[in-house]
Tab-separated table of C-alpha atoms and ligand atoms in Angstrom:
chain	number	residue	atom	x	y	z
A	787	UNK	CA	-174.763	153.188	-36.478
A	788	UNK	CA	-175.551	154.639	-39.882
A	789	UNK	CA	-177.101	157.904	-41.116
A	790	UNK	CA	-180.188	157.802	-43.329
A	791	UNK	CA	-182.175	160.901	-44.333
A	792	UNK	CA	-181.414	162.900	-41.213
A	793	UNK	CA	-181.601	160.059	-38.709
A	794	UNK	CA	-179.066	157.792	-37.025
A	795	UNK	CA	-179.927	154.105	-36.612
A	796	UNK	CA	-178.450	150.580	-36.594
A	797	UNK	CA	-177.856	149.398	-40.184
A	798	UNK	CA	-180.342	146.524	-39.717
A	799	UNK	CA	-183.126	149.075	-39.252
A	800	UNK	CA	-182.332	151.111	-42.397
A	801	UNK	CA	-184.988	150.802	-45.140
A	802	UNK	CA	-185.090	152.175	-48.708
A	803	UNK	CA	-188.273	152.098	-50.861
A	804	UNK	CA	-187.875	149.852	-53.922
A	805	UNK	CA	-188.767	152.777	-56.208
A	806	UNK	CA	-185.698	154.686	-55.083
A	807	UNK	CA	-183.989	155.735	-58.334
A	808	UNK	CA	-180.676	154.571	-56.936
A	809	UNK	CA	-182.120	151.029	-56.869
A	810	UNK	CA	-184.033	151.319	-60.169
A	811	UNK	CA	-181.546	153.259	-62.350
A	812	UNK	CA	-178.306	153.540	-60.386
A	813	UNK	CA	-179.230	157.245	-60.376
A	814	UNK	CA	-176.961	158.653	-57.698
A	815	UNK	CA	-173.567	159.902	-56.587
A	816	UNK	CA	-171.184	158.715	-53.889
A	817	UNK	CA	-168.059	159.708	-52.005
A	818	UNK	CA	-165.600	157.891	-49.816
A	819	UNK	CA	-163.702	159.880	-47.207
A	820	UNK	CA	-160.777	158.175	-45.467
A	821	UNK	CA	-160.303	158.889	-41.770
A	822	UNK	CA	-156.810	158.513	-40.305
A	823	UNK	CA	-156.392	158.587	-36.529
A	824	UNK	CA	-159.986	159.791	-36.225
A	825	UNK	CA	-159.404	162.802	-38.520
A	826	UNK	CA	-161.100	162.956	-41.955
A	827	UNK	CA	-158.502	163.412	-44.710
A	828	UNK	CA	-159.056	166.320	-47.114
A	829	UNK	CA	-162.763	166.627	-46.339
A	830	UNK	CA	-162.980	169.939	-48.196
A	831	UNK	CA	-161.701	168.316	-51.415
A	832	UNK	CA	-164.169	165.427	-51.023
A	833	UNK	CA	-166.987	167.909	-50.468
A	834	UNK	CA	-165.979	169.856	-53.588
A	835	UNK	CA	-165.904	166.669	-55.680
A	836	UNK	CA	-169.330	165.705	-54.298
A	837	UNK	CA	-170.764	169.118	-55.212
A	838	UNK	CA	-169.326	168.786	-58.743
A	839	UNK	CA	-170.740	165.262	-59.192
A	840	UNK	CA	-174.201	166.273	-57.944
A	841	UNK	CA	-174.233	169.348	-60.217
A	842	UNK	CA	-173.204	167.245	-63.237
A	843	UNK	CA	-176.307	165.040	-62.844
A	844	UNK	CA	-178.648	167.744	-61.485
A	845	UNK	CA	-179.265	166.222	-58.070
A	846	UNK	CA	-179.826	169.007	-55.506
A	847	UNK	CA	-177.066	169.152	-52.911
A	848	UNK	CA	-178.584	168.197	-49.549
A	849	UNK	CA	-175.627	169.374	-47.423
A	850	UNK	CA	-173.623	172.493	-46.705
A	851	UNK	CA	-169.992	171.673	-46.028
A	852	UNK	CA	-170.529	172.267	-42.292
A	853	UNK	CA	-173.577	169.954	-42.237
A	854	UNK	CA	-171.641	167.202	-43.960
A	855	UNK	CA	-168.702	167.642	-41.577
A	856	UNK	CA	-171.070	167.357	-38.596
A	857	UNK	CA	-172.430	163.966	-39.793
A	858	UNK	CA	-168.912	162.740	-40.621
A	859	UNK	CA	-167.691	163.619	-37.102
A	860	UNK	CA	-170.725	162.018	-35.470
A	861	UNK	CA	-170.145	158.765	-37.379
A	862	UNK	CA	-166.436	158.780	-36.519
A	863	UNK	CA	-167.277	159.255	-32.834
A	864	UNK	CA	-169.768	156.357	-32.948
A	865	UNK	CA	-167.118	153.824	-34.013
A	866	UNK	CA	-164.082	152.480	-32.175
A	867	UNK	CA	-161.576	152.311	-35.061
A	868	UNK	CA	-158.867	154.997	-35.422
A	869	UNK	CA	-158.859	154.539	-39.214
A	870	UNK	CA	-162.260	154.564	-40.896
A	871	UNK	CA	-163.778	154.987	-44.335
A	872	UNK	CA	-166.899	157.130	-44.488
A	873	UNK	CA	-169.141	156.072	-47.384
A	874	UNK	CA	-171.668	158.696	-48.541
A	875	UNK	CA	-174.397	157.797	-51.037
A	876	UNK	CA	-176.937	160.270	-52.436
A	877	UNK	CA	-179.626	159.179	-54.890
A	878	UNK	CA	-182.118	161.359	-56.761
A	879	UNK	CA	-184.879	159.990	-54.513
A	880	UNK	CA	-188.098	157.975	-54.771
A	881	UNK	CA	-190.504	158.366	-57.740
A	882	UNK	CA	-192.586	156.278	-60.198
A	883	UNK	CA	-190.218	154.636	-62.690
A	884	UNK	CA	-189.544	157.038	-65.564
A	885	UNK	CA	-186.225	157.775	-67.242
A	886	UNK	CA	-186.640	161.583	-67.156
A	887	UNK	CA	-185.696	163.307	-63.926
A	888	UNK	CA	-188.816	163.787	-61.760
A	889	UNK	CA	-189.390	167.289	-60.380
A	890	UNK	CA	-189.446	168.203	-56.683
A	891	UNK	CA	-188.357	164.939	-55.099
A	892	UNK	CA	-186.063	164.729	-52.106
A	893	UNK	CA	-182.698	163.039	-52.506
A	894	UNK	CA	-182.079	159.923	-50.420
A	895	UNK	CA	-178.966	160.384	-48.280
A	896	UNK	CA	-177.131	157.455	-46.713
A	897	UNK	CA	-173.834	157.459	-44.838
A	898	UNK	CA	-171.945	154.744	-42.997
A	899	UNK	CA	-168.505	154.173	-41.583
A	900	UNK	CA	-166.413	151.045	-41.859
A	901	UNK	CA	-163.009	150.174	-40.552
A	902	UNK	CA	-160.343	151.336	-43.009
A	903	UNK	CA	-157.990	148.520	-43.909
A	904	UNK	CA	-154.605	150.023	-44.799
A	905	UNK	CA	-152.236	148.363	-47.309
A	906	UNK	CA	-150.356	145.391	-45.899
A	907	UNK	CA	-146.568	145.359	-45.504
A	908	UNK	CA	-146.480	142.707	-48.221
A	909	UNK	CA	-148.409	144.959	-50.656
A	910	UNK	CA	-146.072	147.865	-49.889
A	911	UNK	CA	-142.866	145.835	-50.211
A	912	UNK	CA	-143.804	143.528	-53.102
A	913	UNK	CA	-146.274	145.658	-55.023
A	914	UNK	CA	-149.451	144.519	-56.745
A	915	UNK	CA	-150.235	142.379	-59.780
A	916	UNK	CA	-152.747	143.828	-62.248
A	917	UNK	CA	-154.283	143.031	-65.602
A	918	UNK	CA	-154.908	145.556	-68.388
A	919	UNK	CA	-158.203	145.823	-70.263
A	920	UNK	CA	-160.005	148.119	-72.706
A	921	UNK	CA	-161.993	150.742	-70.780
A	922	UNK	CA	-165.638	149.821	-71.402
A	923	UNK	CA	-167.135	152.521	-69.143
A	924	UNK	CA	-169.130	155.622	-70.078
A	925	UNK	CA	-167.620	158.986	-71.047
A	926	UNK	CA	-168.302	160.792	-67.733
A	927	UNK	CA	-165.850	158.959	-65.502
A	928	UNK	CA	-165.154	162.313	-63.790
A	929	UNK	CA	-168.592	161.938	-62.121
A	930	UNK	CA	-168.523	159.684	-59.049
A	931	UNK	CA	-171.645	157.798	-60.081
A	932	UNK	CA	-173.027	154.903	-58.032
A	933	UNK	CA	-173.509	153.053	-61.362
A	934	UNK	CA	-170.327	151.000	-61.189
A	935	UNK	CA	-171.181	147.972	-63.324
A	936	UNK	CA	-168.357	148.603	-65.811
A	937	UNK	CA	-165.867	149.011	-62.948
A	938	UNK	CA	-167.163	145.837	-61.270
A	939	UNK	CA	-167.078	143.733	-64.465
A	940	UNK	CA	-163.479	144.713	-65.182
A	941	UNK	CA	-162.332	144.376	-61.556
A	942	UNK	CA	-163.881	140.920	-61.464
A	943	UNK	CA	-161.761	139.914	-64.452
A	944	UNK	CA	-158.704	140.991	-62.429
A	945	UNK	CA	-159.913	138.996	-59.424
A	946	UNK	CA	-160.455	135.913	-61.620
A	947	UNK	CA	-156.783	136.191	-62.669
A	948	UNK	CA	-155.672	136.460	-59.027
A	949	UNK	CA	-154.875	140.165	-59.513
A	950	UNK	CA	-155.641	143.130	-57.263
A	951	UNK	CA	-156.621	145.705	-59.894
A	952	UNK	CA	-157.373	146.285	-63.554
A	953	UNK	CA	-155.650	149.127	-65.415
A	954	UNK	CA	-157.793	150.455	-68.248
A	955	UNK	CA	-156.875	151.792	-71.680
A	956	UNK	CA	-159.192	153.715	-73.983
A	957	UNK	CA	-158.272	154.069	-77.671
A	958	UNK	CA	-154.630	153.275	-76.932
A	959	UNK	CA	-154.265	155.614	-73.941
A	960	UNK	CA	-154.136	154.969	-70.190
A	961	UNK	CA	-157.211	156.080	-68.234
A	962	UNK	CA	-157.218	154.739	-64.647
A	963	UNK	CA	-157.896	151.584	-62.602
A	964	UNK	CA	-161.271	150.312	-61.346
A	965	UNK	CA	-160.962	152.100	-57.990
A	966	UNK	CA	-157.685	153.993	-58.235
A	967	UNK	CA	-155.752	156.408	-60.433
A	968	UNK	CA	-152.613	155.345	-62.267
A	969	UNK	CA	-149.242	157.055	-62.798
A	970	UNK	CA	-146.326	155.772	-64.848
A	971	UNK	CA	-142.584	156.408	-64.417
A	972	UNK	CA	-140.268	156.389	-67.438
A	973	UNK	CA	-136.647	157.567	-67.398
A	974	UNK	CA	-137.134	159.352	-64.078
A	975	UNK	CA	-140.236	161.284	-65.223
A	976	UNK	CA	-143.668	160.638	-63.678
A	977	UNK	CA	-146.406	160.643	-66.333
A	978	UNK	CA	-149.895	161.534	-65.067
A	979	UNK	CA	-153.016	161.209	-67.262
A	980	UNK	CA	-154.884	164.544	-67.405
A	981	UNK	CA	-157.950	165.012	-65.194
A	982	UNK	CA	-160.528	165.102	-67.955
A	983	UNK	CA	-163.870	163.324	-68.459
A	984	UNK	CA	-162.143	159.929	-68.789
A	985	UNK	CA	-160.940	159.587	-65.186
A	986	UNK	CA	-162.080	160.340	-61.664
A	987	UNK	CA	-160.186	163.331	-60.238
A	988	UNK	CA	-158.727	161.365	-57.321
A	989	UNK	CA	-157.979	163.147	-54.069
A	990	UNK	CA	-154.859	160.960	-53.669
A	991	UNK	CA	-153.841	161.751	-57.287
A	992	UNK	CA	-153.963	165.432	-56.286
A	993	UNK	CA	-151.866	164.761	-53.177
A	994	UNK	CA	-149.213	162.958	-55.238
A	995	UNK	CA	-149.221	165.735	-57.856
A	996	UNK	CA	-148.727	168.341	-55.112
A	997	UNK	CA	-145.805	166.317	-53.716
A	998	UNK	CA	-144.226	165.986	-57.181
A	999	UNK	CA	-144.519	169.764	-57.600
A	1000	UNK	CA	-143.290	170.772	-54.166
A	1001	UNK	CA	-140.307	168.380	-54.283
A	1002	UNK	CA	-139.389	169.246	-57.880
A	1003	UNK	CA	-139.744	165.637	-59.039
A	1004	UNK	CA	-139.884	165.673	-62.851
A	1005	UNK	CA	-143.402	164.954	-64.092
A	1006	UNK	CA	-145.718	165.607	-67.009
A	1007	UNK	CA	-149.528	165.764	-66.965
A	1008	UNK	CA	-150.485	164.517	-70.419
A	1009	UNK	CA	-152.071	161.525	-72.179
A	1010	UNK	CA	-150.024	158.364	-71.569
A	1011	UNK	CA	-149.923	155.827	-74.409
A	1012	UNK	CA	-150.319	152.070	-74.062
A	1013	UNK	CA	-146.721	151.701	-75.305
A	1014	UNK	CA	-145.496	153.990	-72.489
A	1015	UNK	CA	-147.489	152.012	-69.923
A	1016	UNK	CA	-146.143	148.696	-71.183
A	1017	UNK	CA	-142.507	149.896	-71.215
A	1018	UNK	CA	-142.696	151.716	-67.853
A	1019	UNK	CA	-139.899	151.548	-65.262
A	1020	UNK	CA	-142.515	151.930	-62.516
A	1021	UNK	CA	-146.317	151.990	-62.364
A	1022	UNK	CA	-148.185	153.392	-59.341
A	1023	UNK	CA	-151.790	153.343	-58.284
A	1024	UNK	CA	-153.229	155.950	-55.931
A	1025	UNK	CA	-156.441	155.926	-53.884
A	1026	UNK	CA	-157.846	156.833	-50.490
A	1027	UNK	CA	-157.432	153.282	-49.208
A	1028	UNK	CA	-154.010	152.623	-50.797
A	1029	UNK	CA	-152.289	156.049	-50.604
A	1030	UNK	CA	-149.804	155.110	-53.293
A	1031	UNK	CA	-148.807	151.513	-54.111
A	1032	UNK	CA	-146.487	150.078	-56.750
A	1033	UNK	CA	-147.712	147.810	-59.524
A	1034	UNK	CA	-144.977	145.224	-60.029
A	1035	UNK	CA	-146.658	142.765	-62.388
A	1036	UNK	CA	-148.886	143.621	-65.334
A	1037	UNK	CA	-150.547	140.924	-67.458
A	1038	UNK	CA	-148.200	138.359	-65.892
A	1039	UNK	CA	-145.013	140.268	-66.819
A	1040	UNK	CA	-142.750	142.197	-64.432
A	1041	UNK	CA	-142.944	146.002	-64.457
A	1042	UNK	CA	-139.323	147.277	-64.543
A	1043	UNK	CA	-137.335	145.055	-62.172
A	1044	UNK	CA	-140.517	143.423	-60.819
A	1045	UNK	CA	-139.951	145.204	-57.472
A	1046	UNK	CA	-141.300	148.566	-56.270
A	1047	UNK	CA	-138.990	151.242	-57.718
A	1048	UNK	CA	-136.909	153.992	-56.063
A	1049	UNK	CA	-139.207	156.857	-57.053
A	1050	UNK	CA	-142.179	154.957	-55.598
A	1051	UNK	CA	-140.334	154.573	-52.276
A	1052	UNK	CA	-139.604	158.317	-52.235
A	1053	UNK	CA	-143.151	159.408	-53.059
A	1054	UNK	CA	-144.775	156.941	-50.663
A	1055	UNK	CA	-142.519	158.224	-47.864
A	1056	UNK	CA	-143.495	161.818	-48.732
A	1057	UNK	CA	-147.194	160.835	-48.721
A	1058	UNK	CA	-146.900	159.203	-45.289
A	1059	UNK	CA	-144.922	162.225	-44.044
A	1060	UNK	CA	-147.754	164.516	-45.100
A	1061	UNK	CA	-150.286	162.353	-43.249
A	1062	UNK	CA	-148.091	162.327	-40.133
A	1063	UNK	CA	-147.884	166.151	-40.216
A	1064	UNK	CA	-151.674	166.365	-40.353
A	1065	UNK	CA	-151.930	163.962	-37.436
A	1066	UNK	CA	-149.516	166.093	-35.379
A	1067	UNK	CA	-151.472	169.244	-36.297
A	1068	UNK	CA	-154.819	167.671	-35.369
A	1069	UNK	CA	-153.449	166.755	-31.906
A	1070	UNK	CA	-152.032	170.261	-31.262
B	463	PMP	N1	-160.664	156.230	-59.812
B	463	PMP	C1	-161.763	155.546	-59.465
B	463	PMP	C2	-162.600	154.955	-60.542
B	463	PMP	C3	-162.102	155.384	-58.102
B	463	PMP	O1	-163.212	154.708	-57.747
B	463	PMP	C4	-161.256	155.932	-57.103
B	463	PMP	C5	-161.588	155.729	-55.646
B	463	PMP	N2	-162.512	156.670	-55.177
B	463	PMP	C6	-160.119	156.640	-57.509
B	463	PMP	C7	-159.850	156.777	-58.877
B	463	PMP	C8	-159.193	157.269	-56.500
B	463	PMP	O2	-159.793	158.393	-55.902
B	463	PMP	P1	-159.396	158.843	-54.420
B	463	PMP	O3	-157.926	159.112	-54.434
B	463	PMP	O4	-160.195	160.075	-54.194
B	463	PMP	O5	-159.743	157.725	-53.510
C-alpha cells in the first residue's frame, strides 16, 4: 500500500500525469525516514529537513508534523517488516511545461514503505571499498532534491569498479558520498566536514556528532582536505540505512590497516546503544 495525494492504494494503481514537474524537471524534494522495530527514527529531524528543503525551492509544505506522522504510522502498520524505510516524495505539481514556477498549483505527494535492509555482518566487520571522484553536483547539496543525476552518475562509476560508494571532493576538499556523509579519523581526532551548502545535513551525521560530543571523543568540524582524506587512519560513512560503516579500501588502496579501526568500533557501538535505548523507551 502506498500514499498518493491523500489516498492509500496498491502501488500498481498509482498514476502521475506526465506533466508533473517532478517528471519533467526533477522539480521536487524527498525524504527517507528509517523505521527500526516499527518506530520511526528521529522523525522530527526528518520533518525539519523536509521543511527546510521545501522552503529553499518554494514548494508549499503540504503537511503539518502531526499529519506527516499520521501517514508514516499508517504505512508502517500496513507492512509486516519490523525495519522499514519510508520514502516521501513531494513535487511542485502538474502544470504546462515552463521553467518558471507556476502559481497556485498543488504539490504532488507520494509516500511508500519498503523493507529496510540493514548492513550485513560482512560490511560491518570488513568495511566497504569506495572510489573517490570530483564532485560534479550543483551548489545546493543541502537541499534534498529529487534531481539526483549527478549522484547516480558518480555512484554508477563506483558500482562499475565493484565498489559500494563514491566519496566526492570539490576543489581539493571532502564533501560527502553519493548517499551518505563522510567522516575521517587522523591521529585520534574525528574530522567532520561542515554542514554548509556542499553537503546534505545527514540525520545520522548529527547522531554521530552528538555521540562524539557527549562521549568527549576529540573531533573538529571543519573543511577536510584531500590530503587528509588520503592519509586517514579511518574513514567512516554515515546514513539512515548504514548507521555508521567503515571504509577500508579507497581507490584500491587500504585505508589505515585495511580493517575497520578502533574508533569506528566504539562509535558504532554507541550508535547501536542509542537505537536500543529508543527501542526500550518505545516499548515502555
Ligand atoms: N548525503 C546524501 C547525498 C544522501 O543522499 C544521504 C542519505 N539521505 C546522506 C548524506 C545521509 O543522510 P541521512 O543520515 O539523513 O540518511
